[in-house]
């Protein structure tokens, strides 16, 4: 079973940048979809970006496309979310998640469906606050 630990959150001014990290243990990223999700106060958890570790294909939600970049280091078994041009509406708890590729038809499906399905592995979350 894959265990995930997020880090890198904090307080940043609008327009600033943060890089979140997701360190995995207990398994490797091989044959997984890896995703970043967020949940703001009073809102449903939503998919931000999800990646296939087999070919690197990455899906981004419209709200972050062009500002966020998902990458991974398979040797270190770590995924990253580079967050640029941060906006106040990006304020949320950010979660890393992983699911075996056979359990989802696509990375887009992971981002859209996994918040509502109790499968896979989740980290504990890291707070990102964007404020002047």
PDB file of N, CA and C in Angstrom, residues 5-86:
ATOM      1  N   UNK A   5       2.909  11.637   1.776  1.00  0.00           N
ATOM      2  CA  UNK A   5       3.086  12.749   2.694  1.00  0.00           C
ATOM      3  C   UNK A   5       3.329  14.005   1.890  1.00  0.00           C
ATOM      4  N   UNK A   6       2.452  15.000   2.050  1.00  0.00           N
ATOM      5  CA  UNK A   6       2.605  16.279   1.368  1.00  0.00           C
ATOM      6  C   UNK A   6       3.399  17.246   2.234  1.00  0.00           C
ATOM      7  N   UNK A   7       4.066  18.168   1.569  1.00  0.00           N
ATOM      8  CA  UNK A   7       4.758  19.243   2.257  1.00  0.00           C
ATOM      9  C   UNK A   7       4.894  20.416   1.300  1.00  0.00           C
ATOM     10  N   UNK A   8       5.288  21.562   1.829  1.00  0.00           N
ATOM     11  CA  UNK A   8       5.563  22.729   1.010  1.00  0.00           C
ATOM     12  C   UNK A   8       4.524  23.816   1.060  1.00  0.00           C
ATOM     13  N   UNK A   9       3.421  23.590   1.740  1.00  0.00           N
ATOM     14  CA  UNK A   9       2.413  24.621   1.849  1.00  0.00           C
ATOM     15  C   UNK A   9       2.855  25.752   2.749  1.00  0.00           C
ATOM     16  N   UNK A  10       2.091  26.824   2.717  1.00  0.00           N
ATOM     17  CA  UNK A  10       2.408  27.977   3.537  1.00  0.00           C
ATOM     18  C   UNK A  10       1.627  29.188   3.107  1.00  0.00           C
ATOM     19  N   UNK A  11       2.055  30.329   3.593  1.00  0.00           N
ATOM     20  CA  UNK A  11       1.433  31.611   3.286  1.00  0.00           C
ATOM     21  C   UNK A  11       2.234  32.314   2.201  1.00  0.00           C
ATOM     22  N   UNK A  12       1.548  32.768   1.170  1.00  0.00           N
ATOM     23  CA  UNK A  12       2.206  33.449   0.064  1.00  0.00           C
ATOM     24  C   UNK A  12       1.318  34.587  -0.414  1.00  0.00           C
ATOM     25  N   UNK A  13       1.937  35.646  -0.905  1.00  0.00           N
ATOM     26  CA  UNK A  13       1.182  36.779  -1.434  1.00  0.00           C
ATOM     27  C   UNK A  13       0.654  36.477  -2.830  1.00  0.00           C
ATOM     28  N   UNK A  14      -0.431  37.137  -3.228  1.00  0.00           N
ATOM     29  CA  UNK A  14      -0.917  36.953  -4.594  1.00  0.00           C
ATOM     30  C   UNK A  14       0.182  37.203  -5.617  1.00  0.00           C
ATOM     31  N   UNK A  15       0.229  36.348  -6.617  1.00  0.00           N
ATOM     32  CA  UNK A  15       1.277  36.414  -7.616  1.00  0.00           C
ATOM     33  C   UNK A  15       2.518  35.629  -7.275  1.00  0.00           C
ATOM     34  N   UNK A  16       2.601  35.137  -6.066  1.00  0.00           N
ATOM     35  CA  UNK A  16       3.758  34.382  -5.639  1.00  0.00           C
ATOM     36  C   UNK A  16       3.708  32.938  -6.073  1.00  0.00           C
ATOM     37  N   UNK A  17       4.704  32.189  -5.624  1.00  0.00           N
ATOM     38  CA  UNK A  17       4.858  30.797  -6.028  1.00  0.00           C
ATOM     39  C   UNK A  17       5.132  29.914  -4.827  1.00  0.00           C
ATOM     40  N   UNK A  18       4.713  28.678  -4.952  1.00  0.00           N
ATOM     41  CA  UNK A  18       5.033  27.627  -4.003  1.00  0.00           C
ATOM     42  C   UNK A  18       5.258  26.342  -4.774  1.00  0.00           C
ATOM     43  N   UNK A  19       6.042  25.457  -4.204  1.00  0.00           N
ATOM     44  CA  UNK A  19       6.186  24.120  -4.746  1.00  0.00           C
ATOM     45  C   UNK A  19       5.807  23.109  -3.678  1.00  0.00           C
ATOM     46  N   UNK A  20       4.786  22.338  -3.970  1.00  0.00           N
ATOM     47  CA  UNK A  20       4.356  21.280  -3.081  1.00  0.00           C
ATOM     48  C   UNK A  20       5.051  19.976  -3.450  1.00  0.00           C
ATOM     49  N   UNK A  21       5.336  19.186  -2.441  1.00  0.00           N
ATOM     50  CA  UNK A  21       5.964  17.891  -2.641  1.00  0.00           C
ATOM     51  C   UNK A  21       5.073  16.792  -2.093  1.00  0.00           C
ATOM     52  N   UNK A  22       5.125  15.652  -2.735  1.00  0.00           N
ATOM     53  CA  UNK A  22       4.392  14.472  -2.308  1.00  0.00           C
ATOM     54  C   UNK A  22       5.355  13.309  -2.314  1.00  0.00           C
ATOM     55  N   UNK A  23       5.770  12.889  -1.141  1.00  0.00           N
ATOM     56  CA  UNK A  23       6.714  11.793  -0.998  1.00  0.00           C
ATOM     57  C   UNK A  23       5.962  10.495  -0.762  1.00  0.00           C
ATOM     58  N   UNK A  24       6.300   9.485  -1.531  1.00  0.00           N
ATOM     59  CA  UNK A  24       5.626   8.199  -1.454  1.00  0.00           C
ATOM     60  C   UNK A  24       6.531   7.157  -0.810  1.00  0.00           C
ATOM     61  N   UNK A  25       5.920   6.247  -0.097  1.00  0.00           N
ATOM     62  CA  UNK A  25       6.628   5.120   0.487  1.00  0.00           C
ATOM     63  C   UNK A  25       5.709   3.910   0.473  1.00  0.00           C
ATOM     64  N   UNK A  26       6.293   2.753   0.643  1.00  0.00           N
ATOM     65  CA  UNK A  26       5.524   1.524   0.645  1.00  0.00           C
ATOM     66  C   UNK A  26       5.350   0.899  -0.726  1.00  0.00           C
ATOM     67  N   UNK A  27       5.589   1.654  -1.775  1.00  0.00           N
ATOM     68  CA  UNK A  27       5.487   1.202  -3.146  1.00  0.00           C
ATOM     69  C   UNK A  27       6.160   2.257  -4.012  1.00  0.00           C
ATOM     70  N   UNK A  28       6.284   1.975  -5.278  1.00  0.00           N
ATOM     71  CA  UNK A  28       6.794   2.959  -6.223  1.00  0.00           C
ATOM     72  C   UNK A  28       5.642   3.549  -7.014  1.00  0.00           C
ATOM     73  N   UNK A  29       5.941   4.581  -7.792  1.00  0.00           N
ATOM     74  CA  UNK A  29       4.920   5.214  -8.623  1.00  0.00           C
ATOM     75  C   UNK A  29       4.572   4.415  -9.866  1.00  0.00           C
ATOM     76  N   UNK A  30       5.246   3.339 -10.123  1.00  0.00           N
ATOM     77  CA  UNK A  30       4.961   2.533 -11.307  1.00  0.00           C
ATOM     78  C   UNK A  30       3.513   2.070 -11.299  1.00  0.00           C
ATOM     79  N   UNK A  31       2.832   2.262 -12.424  1.00  0.00           N
ATOM     80  CA  UNK A  31       1.471   1.789 -12.636  1.00  0.00           C
ATOM     81  C   UNK A  31       0.452   2.496 -11.746  1.00  0.00           C
ATOM     82  N   UNK A  32       0.728   3.725 -11.419  1.00  0.00           N
ATOM     83  CA  UNK A  32      -0.189   4.566 -10.662  1.00  0.00           C
ATOM     84  C   UNK A  32      -0.552   5.810 -11.450  1.00  0.00           C
ATOM     85  N   UNK A  33      -1.741   6.310 -11.180  1.00  0.00           N
ATOM     86  CA  UNK A  33      -2.065   7.693 -11.442  1.00  0.00           C
ATOM     87  C   UNK A  33      -1.816   8.465 -10.152  1.00  0.00           C
ATOM     88  N   UNK A  34      -1.182   9.614 -10.271  1.00  0.00           N
ATOM     89  CA  UNK A  34      -0.914  10.484  -9.140  1.00  0.00           C
ATOM     90  C   UNK A  34      -1.664  11.789  -9.352  1.00  0.00           C
ATOM     91  N   UNK A  35      -2.284  12.290  -8.306  1.00  0.00           N
ATOM     92  CA  UNK A  35      -3.066  13.498  -8.453  1.00  0.00           C
ATOM     93  C   UNK A  35      -2.902  14.468  -7.307  1.00  0.00           C
ATOM     94  N   UNK A  36      -3.135  15.743  -7.625  1.00  0.00           N
ATOM     95  CA  UNK A  36      -3.226  16.797  -6.630  1.00  0.00           C
ATOM     96  C   UNK A  36      -4.660  17.287  -6.575  1.00  0.00           C
ATOM     97  N   UNK A  37      -5.182  17.401  -5.382  1.00  0.00           N
ATOM     98  CA  UNK A  37      -6.536  17.844  -5.136  1.00  0.00           C
ATOM     99  C   UNK A  37      -6.506  18.960  -4.105  1.00  0.00           C
ATOM    100  N   UNK A  38      -7.571  19.711  -4.038  1.00  0.00           N
ATOM    101  CA  UNK A  38      -7.638  20.762  -3.032  1.00  0.00           C
ATOM    102  C   UNK A  38      -9.065  20.918  -2.531  1.00  0.00           C
ATOM    103  N   UNK A  39      -9.158  21.417  -1.315  1.00  0.00           N
ATOM    104  CA  UNK A  39     -10.449  21.668  -0.719  1.00  0.00           C
ATOM    105  C   UNK A  39     -10.393  22.992   0.029  1.00  0.00           C
ATOM    106  N   UNK A  40     -11.180  23.935  -0.432  1.00  0.00           N
ATOM    107  CA  UNK A  40     -11.298  25.224   0.215  1.00  0.00           C
ATOM    108  C   UNK A  40     -12.449  25.183   1.211  1.00  0.00           C
ATOM    109  N   UNK A  41     -12.432  26.058   2.214  1.00  0.00           N
ATOM    110  CA  UNK A  41     -13.523  26.074   3.186  1.00  0.00           C
ATOM    111  C   UNK A  41     -14.882  26.232   2.520  1.00  0.00           C
ATOM    112  N   UNK A  42     -15.809  25.368   2.879  1.00  0.00           N
ATOM    113  CA  UNK A  42     -17.151  25.432   2.342  1.00  0.00           C
ATOM    114  C   UNK A  42     -17.315  24.908   0.937  1.00  0.00           C
ATOM    115  N   UNK A  43     -16.274  24.333   0.360  1.00  0.00           N
ATOM    116  CA  UNK A  43     -16.340  23.842  -1.001  1.00  0.00           C
ATOM    117  C   UNK A  43     -16.005  22.359  -1.051  1.00  0.00           C
ATOM    118  N   UNK A  44     -16.444  21.716  -2.118  1.00  0.00           N
ATOM    119  CA  UNK A  44     -16.117  20.319  -2.331  1.00  0.00           C
ATOM    120  C   UNK A  44     -14.655  20.170  -2.724  1.00  0.00           C
ATOM    121  N   UNK A  45     -14.100  19.025  -2.396  1.00  0.00           N
ATOM    122  CA  UNK A  45     -12.757  18.722  -2.851  1.00  0.00           C
ATOM    123  C   UNK A  45     -12.760  18.602  -4.371  1.00  0.00           C
ATOM    124  N   UNK A  46     -11.751  19.182  -5.007  1.00  0.00           N
ATOM    125  CA  UNK A  46     -11.688  19.181  -6.452  1.00  0.00           C
ATOM    126  C   UNK A  46     -10.317  18.747  -6.943  1.00  0.00           C
ATOM    127  N   UNK A  47     -10.310  18.137  -8.098  1.00  0.00           N
ATOM    128  CA  UNK A  47      -9.064  17.757  -8.723  1.00  0.00           C
ATOM    129  C   UNK A  47      -8.364  18.950  -9.335  1.00  0.00           C
ATOM    130  N   UNK A  48      -7.074  19.053  -9.113  1.00  0.00           N
ATOM    131  CA  UNK A  48      -6.254  20.135  -9.644  1.00  0.00           C
ATOM    132  C   UNK A  48      -5.442  19.660 -10.837  1.00  0.00           C
ATOM    133  N   UNK A  49      -4.710  18.582 -10.645  1.00  0.00           N
ATOM    134  CA  UNK A  49      -3.868  18.039 -11.697  1.00  0.00           C
ATOM    135  C   UNK A  49      -3.613  16.575 -11.411  1.00  0.00           C
ATOM    136  N   UNK A  50      -3.686  15.758 -12.436  1.00  0.00           N
ATOM    137  CA  UNK A  50      -3.485  14.327 -12.291  1.00  0.00           C
ATOM    138  C   UNK A  50      -2.589  13.820 -13.412  1.00  0.00           C
ATOM    139  N   UNK A  51      -1.706  12.886 -13.082  1.00  0.00           N
ATOM    140  CA  UNK A  51      -0.681  12.416 -14.001  1.00  0.00           C
ATOM    141  C   UNK A  51      -0.630  10.901 -14.027  1.00  0.00           C
ATOM    142  N   UNK A  52      -0.374  10.366 -15.220  1.00  0.00           N
ATOM    143  CA  UNK A  52      -0.060   8.960 -15.373  1.00  0.00           C
ATOM    144  C   UNK A  52       1.443   8.777 -15.261  1.00  0.00           C
ATOM    145  N   UNK A  53       1.872   7.892 -14.371  1.00  0.00           N
ATOM    146  CA  UNK A  53       3.299   7.644 -14.226  1.00  0.00           C
ATOM    147  C   UNK A  53       3.853   6.768 -15.329  1.00  0.00           C
ATOM    148  N   UNK A  54       2.991   6.162 -16.145  1.00  0.00           N
ATOM    149  CA  UNK A  54       3.466   5.296 -17.212  1.00  0.00           C
ATOM    150  C   UNK A  54       3.948   6.083 -18.419  1.00  0.00           C
ATOM    151  N   UNK A  55       3.263   7.164 -18.773  1.00  0.00           N
ATOM    152  CA  UNK A  55       3.656   7.941 -19.941  1.00  0.00           C
ATOM    153  C   UNK A  55       3.797   9.434 -19.663  1.00  0.00           C
ATOM    154  N   UNK A  56       3.521   9.861 -18.439  1.00  0.00           N
ATOM    155  CA  UNK A  56       3.666  11.258 -18.077  1.00  0.00           C
ATOM    156  C   UNK A  56       2.530  12.155 -18.499  1.00  0.00           C
ATOM    157  N   UNK A  57       1.496  11.608 -19.115  1.00  0.00           N
ATOM    158  CA  UNK A  57       0.368  12.453 -19.515  1.00  0.00           C
ATOM    159  C   UNK A  57      -0.254  13.106 -18.293  1.00  0.00           C
ATOM    160  N   UNK A  58      -0.502  14.403 -18.386  1.00  0.00           N
ATOM    161  CA  UNK A  58      -0.962  15.178 -17.254  1.00  0.00           C
ATOM    162  C   UNK A  58      -2.201  15.973 -17.622  1.00  0.00           C
ATOM    163  N   UNK A  59      -3.163  15.940 -16.749  1.00  0.00           N
ATOM    164  CA  UNK A  59      -4.387  16.717 -16.885  1.00  0.00           C
ATOM    165  C   UNK A  59      -4.360  17.850 -15.871  1.00  0.00           C
ATOM    166  N   UNK A  60      -4.786  19.030 -16.314  1.00  0.00           N
ATOM    167  CA  UNK A  60      -4.917  20.182 -15.429  1.00  0.00           C
ATOM    168  C   UNK A  60      -6.340  20.707 -15.485  1.00  0.00           C
ATOM    169  N   UNK A  61      -6.857  21.089 -14.344  1.00  0.00           N
ATOM    170  CA  UNK A  61      -8.150  21.741 -14.335  1.00  0.00           C
ATOM    171  C   UNK A  61      -8.034  23.110 -14.993  1.00  0.00           C
ATOM    172  N   UNK A  62      -9.146  23.590 -15.520  1.00  0.00           N
ATOM    173  CA  UNK A  62      -9.127  24.876 -16.213  1.00  0.00           C
ATOM    174  C   UNK A  62      -8.671  26.014 -15.301  1.00  0.00           C
ATOM    175  N   UNK A  63      -8.969  25.920 -14.024  1.00  0.00           N
ATOM    176  CA  UNK A  63      -8.657  27.004 -13.113  1.00  0.00           C
ATOM    177  C   UNK A  63      -7.159  27.176 -12.862  1.00  0.00           C
ATOM    178  N   UNK A  64      -6.373  26.136 -13.104  1.00  0.00           N
ATOM    179  CA  UNK A  64      -4.933  26.214 -12.838  1.00  0.00           C
ATOM    180  C   UNK A  64      -4.085  26.059 -14.089  1.00  0.00           C
ATOM    181  N   UNK A  65      -4.690  25.743 -15.202  1.00  0.00           N
ATOM    182  CA  UNK A  65      -3.940  25.519 -16.434  1.00  0.00           C
ATOM    183  C   UNK A  65      -3.133  26.762 -16.794  1.00  0.00           C
ATOM    184  N   UNK A  66      -1.867  26.553 -17.091  1.00  0.00           N
ATOM    185  CA  UNK A  66      -0.970  27.645 -17.415  1.00  0.00           C
ATOM    186  C   UNK A  66      -0.272  28.257 -16.227  1.00  0.00           C
ATOM    187  N   UNK A  67      -0.725  27.947 -15.023  1.00  0.00           N
ATOM    188  CA  UNK A  67      -0.107  28.477 -13.814  1.00  0.00           C
ATOM    189  C   UNK A  67       0.579  27.403 -12.977  1.00  0.00           C
ATOM    190  N   UNK A  68       0.012  26.213 -12.971  1.00  0.00           N
ATOM    191  CA  UNK A  68       0.555  25.115 -12.177  1.00  0.00           C
ATOM    192  C   UNK A  68       1.226  24.105 -13.100  1.00  0.00           C
ATOM    193  N   UNK A  69       2.217  23.427 -12.579  1.00  0.00           N
ATOM    194  CA  UNK A  69       2.911  22.386 -13.322  1.00  0.00           C
ATOM    195  C   UNK A  69       3.167  21.181 -12.420  1.00  0.00           C
ATOM    196  N   UNK A  70       2.770  20.033 -12.890  1.00  0.00           N
ATOM    197  CA  UNK A  70       2.920  18.774 -12.178  1.00  0.00           C
ATOM    198  C   UNK A  70       4.158  18.061 -12.728  1.00  0.00           C
ATOM    199  N   UNK A  71       5.027  17.631 -11.851  1.00  0.00           N
ATOM    200  CA  UNK A  71       6.187  16.859 -12.259  1.00  0.00           C
ATOM    201  C   UNK A  71       6.434  15.754 -11.243  1.00  0.00           C
ATOM    202  N   UNK A  72       7.313  14.854 -11.603  1.00  0.00           N
ATOM    203  CA  UNK A  72       7.648  13.793 -10.664  1.00  0.00           C
ATOM    204  C   UNK A  72       9.082  13.347 -10.868  1.00  0.00           C
ATOM    205  N   UNK A  73       9.642  12.793  -9.828  1.00  0.00           N
ATOM    206  CA  UNK A  73      10.965  12.200  -9.857  1.00  0.00           C
ATOM    207  C   UNK A  73      10.780  10.743  -9.463  1.00  0.00           C
ATOM    208  N   UNK A  74      10.758   9.874 -10.441  1.00  0.00           N
ATOM    209  CA  UNK A  74      10.503   8.471 -10.156  1.00  0.00           C
ATOM    210  C   UNK A  74      11.627   7.836  -9.341  1.00  0.00           C
ATOM    211  N   UNK A  75      12.852   8.326  -9.530  1.00  0.00           N
ATOM    212  CA  UNK A  75      13.960   7.803  -8.743  1.00  0.00           C
ATOM    213  C   UNK A  75      13.778   8.100  -7.263  1.00  0.00           C
ATOM    214  N   UNK A  76      13.322   9.309  -6.957  1.00  0.00           N
ATOM    215  CA  UNK A  76      13.082   9.705  -5.577  1.00  0.00           C
ATOM    216  C   UNK A  76      11.682   9.337  -5.098  1.00  0.00           C
ATOM    217  N   UNK A  77      10.841   8.865  -6.006  1.00  0.00           N
ATOM    218  CA  UNK A  77       9.468   8.511  -5.674  1.00  0.00           C
ATOM    219  C   UNK A  77       8.724   9.695  -5.065  1.00  0.00           C
ATOM    220  N   UNK A  78       8.882  10.840  -5.704  1.00  0.00           N
ATOM    221  CA  UNK A  78       8.299  12.074  -5.225  1.00  0.00           C
ATOM    222  C   UNK A  78       7.624  12.806  -6.378  1.00  0.00           C
ATOM    223  N   UNK A  79       6.453  13.352  -6.111  1.00  0.00           N
ATOM    224  CA  UNK A  79       5.740  14.183  -7.065  1.00  0.00           C
ATOM    225  C   UNK A  79       5.736  15.621  -6.579  1.00  0.00           C
ATOM    226  N   UNK A  80       5.677  16.550  -7.523  1.00  0.00           N
ATOM    227  CA  UNK A  80       5.729  17.966  -7.202  1.00  0.00           C
ATOM    228  C   UNK A  80       4.612  18.703  -7.918  1.00  0.00           C
ATOM    229  N   UNK A  81       4.130  19.735  -7.273  1.00  0.00           N
ATOM    230  CA  UNK A  81       3.204  20.660  -7.898  1.00  0.00           C
ATOM    231  C   UNK A  81       3.792  22.055  -7.775  1.00  0.00           C
ATOM    232  N   UNK A  82       4.300  22.577  -8.886  1.00  0.00           N
ATOM    233  CA  UNK A  82       4.804  23.940  -8.928  1.00  0.00           C
ATOM    234  C   UNK A  82       3.633  24.876  -9.168  1.00  0.00           C
ATOM    235  N   UNK A  83       3.428  25.797  -8.254  1.00  0.00           N
ATOM    236  CA  UNK A  83       2.287  26.691  -8.274  1.00  0.00           C
ATOM    237  C   UNK A  83       2.794  28.111  -8.470  1.00  0.00           C
ATOM    238  N   UNK A  84       2.504  28.684  -9.624  1.00  0.00           N
ATOM    239  CA  UNK A  84       2.922  30.033  -9.961  1.00  0.00           C
ATOM    240  C   UNK A  84       1.710  30.928 -10.143  1.00  0.00           C
ATOM    241  N   UNK A  85       1.939  32.215 -10.030  1.00  0.00           N
ATOM    242  CA  UNK A  85       0.855  33.163 -10.202  1.00  0.00           C
ATOM    243  C   UNK A  85      -0.321  32.892  -9.283  1.00  0.00           C
ATOM    244  N   UNK A  86      -0.033  32.619  -8.035  1.00  0.00           N
ATOM    245  CA  UNK A  86      -1.075  32.211  -7.099  1.00  0.00           C
ATOM    246  C   UNK A  86      -2.085  33.327  -6.870  1.00  0.00           C
TER     247      UNK A  86
END
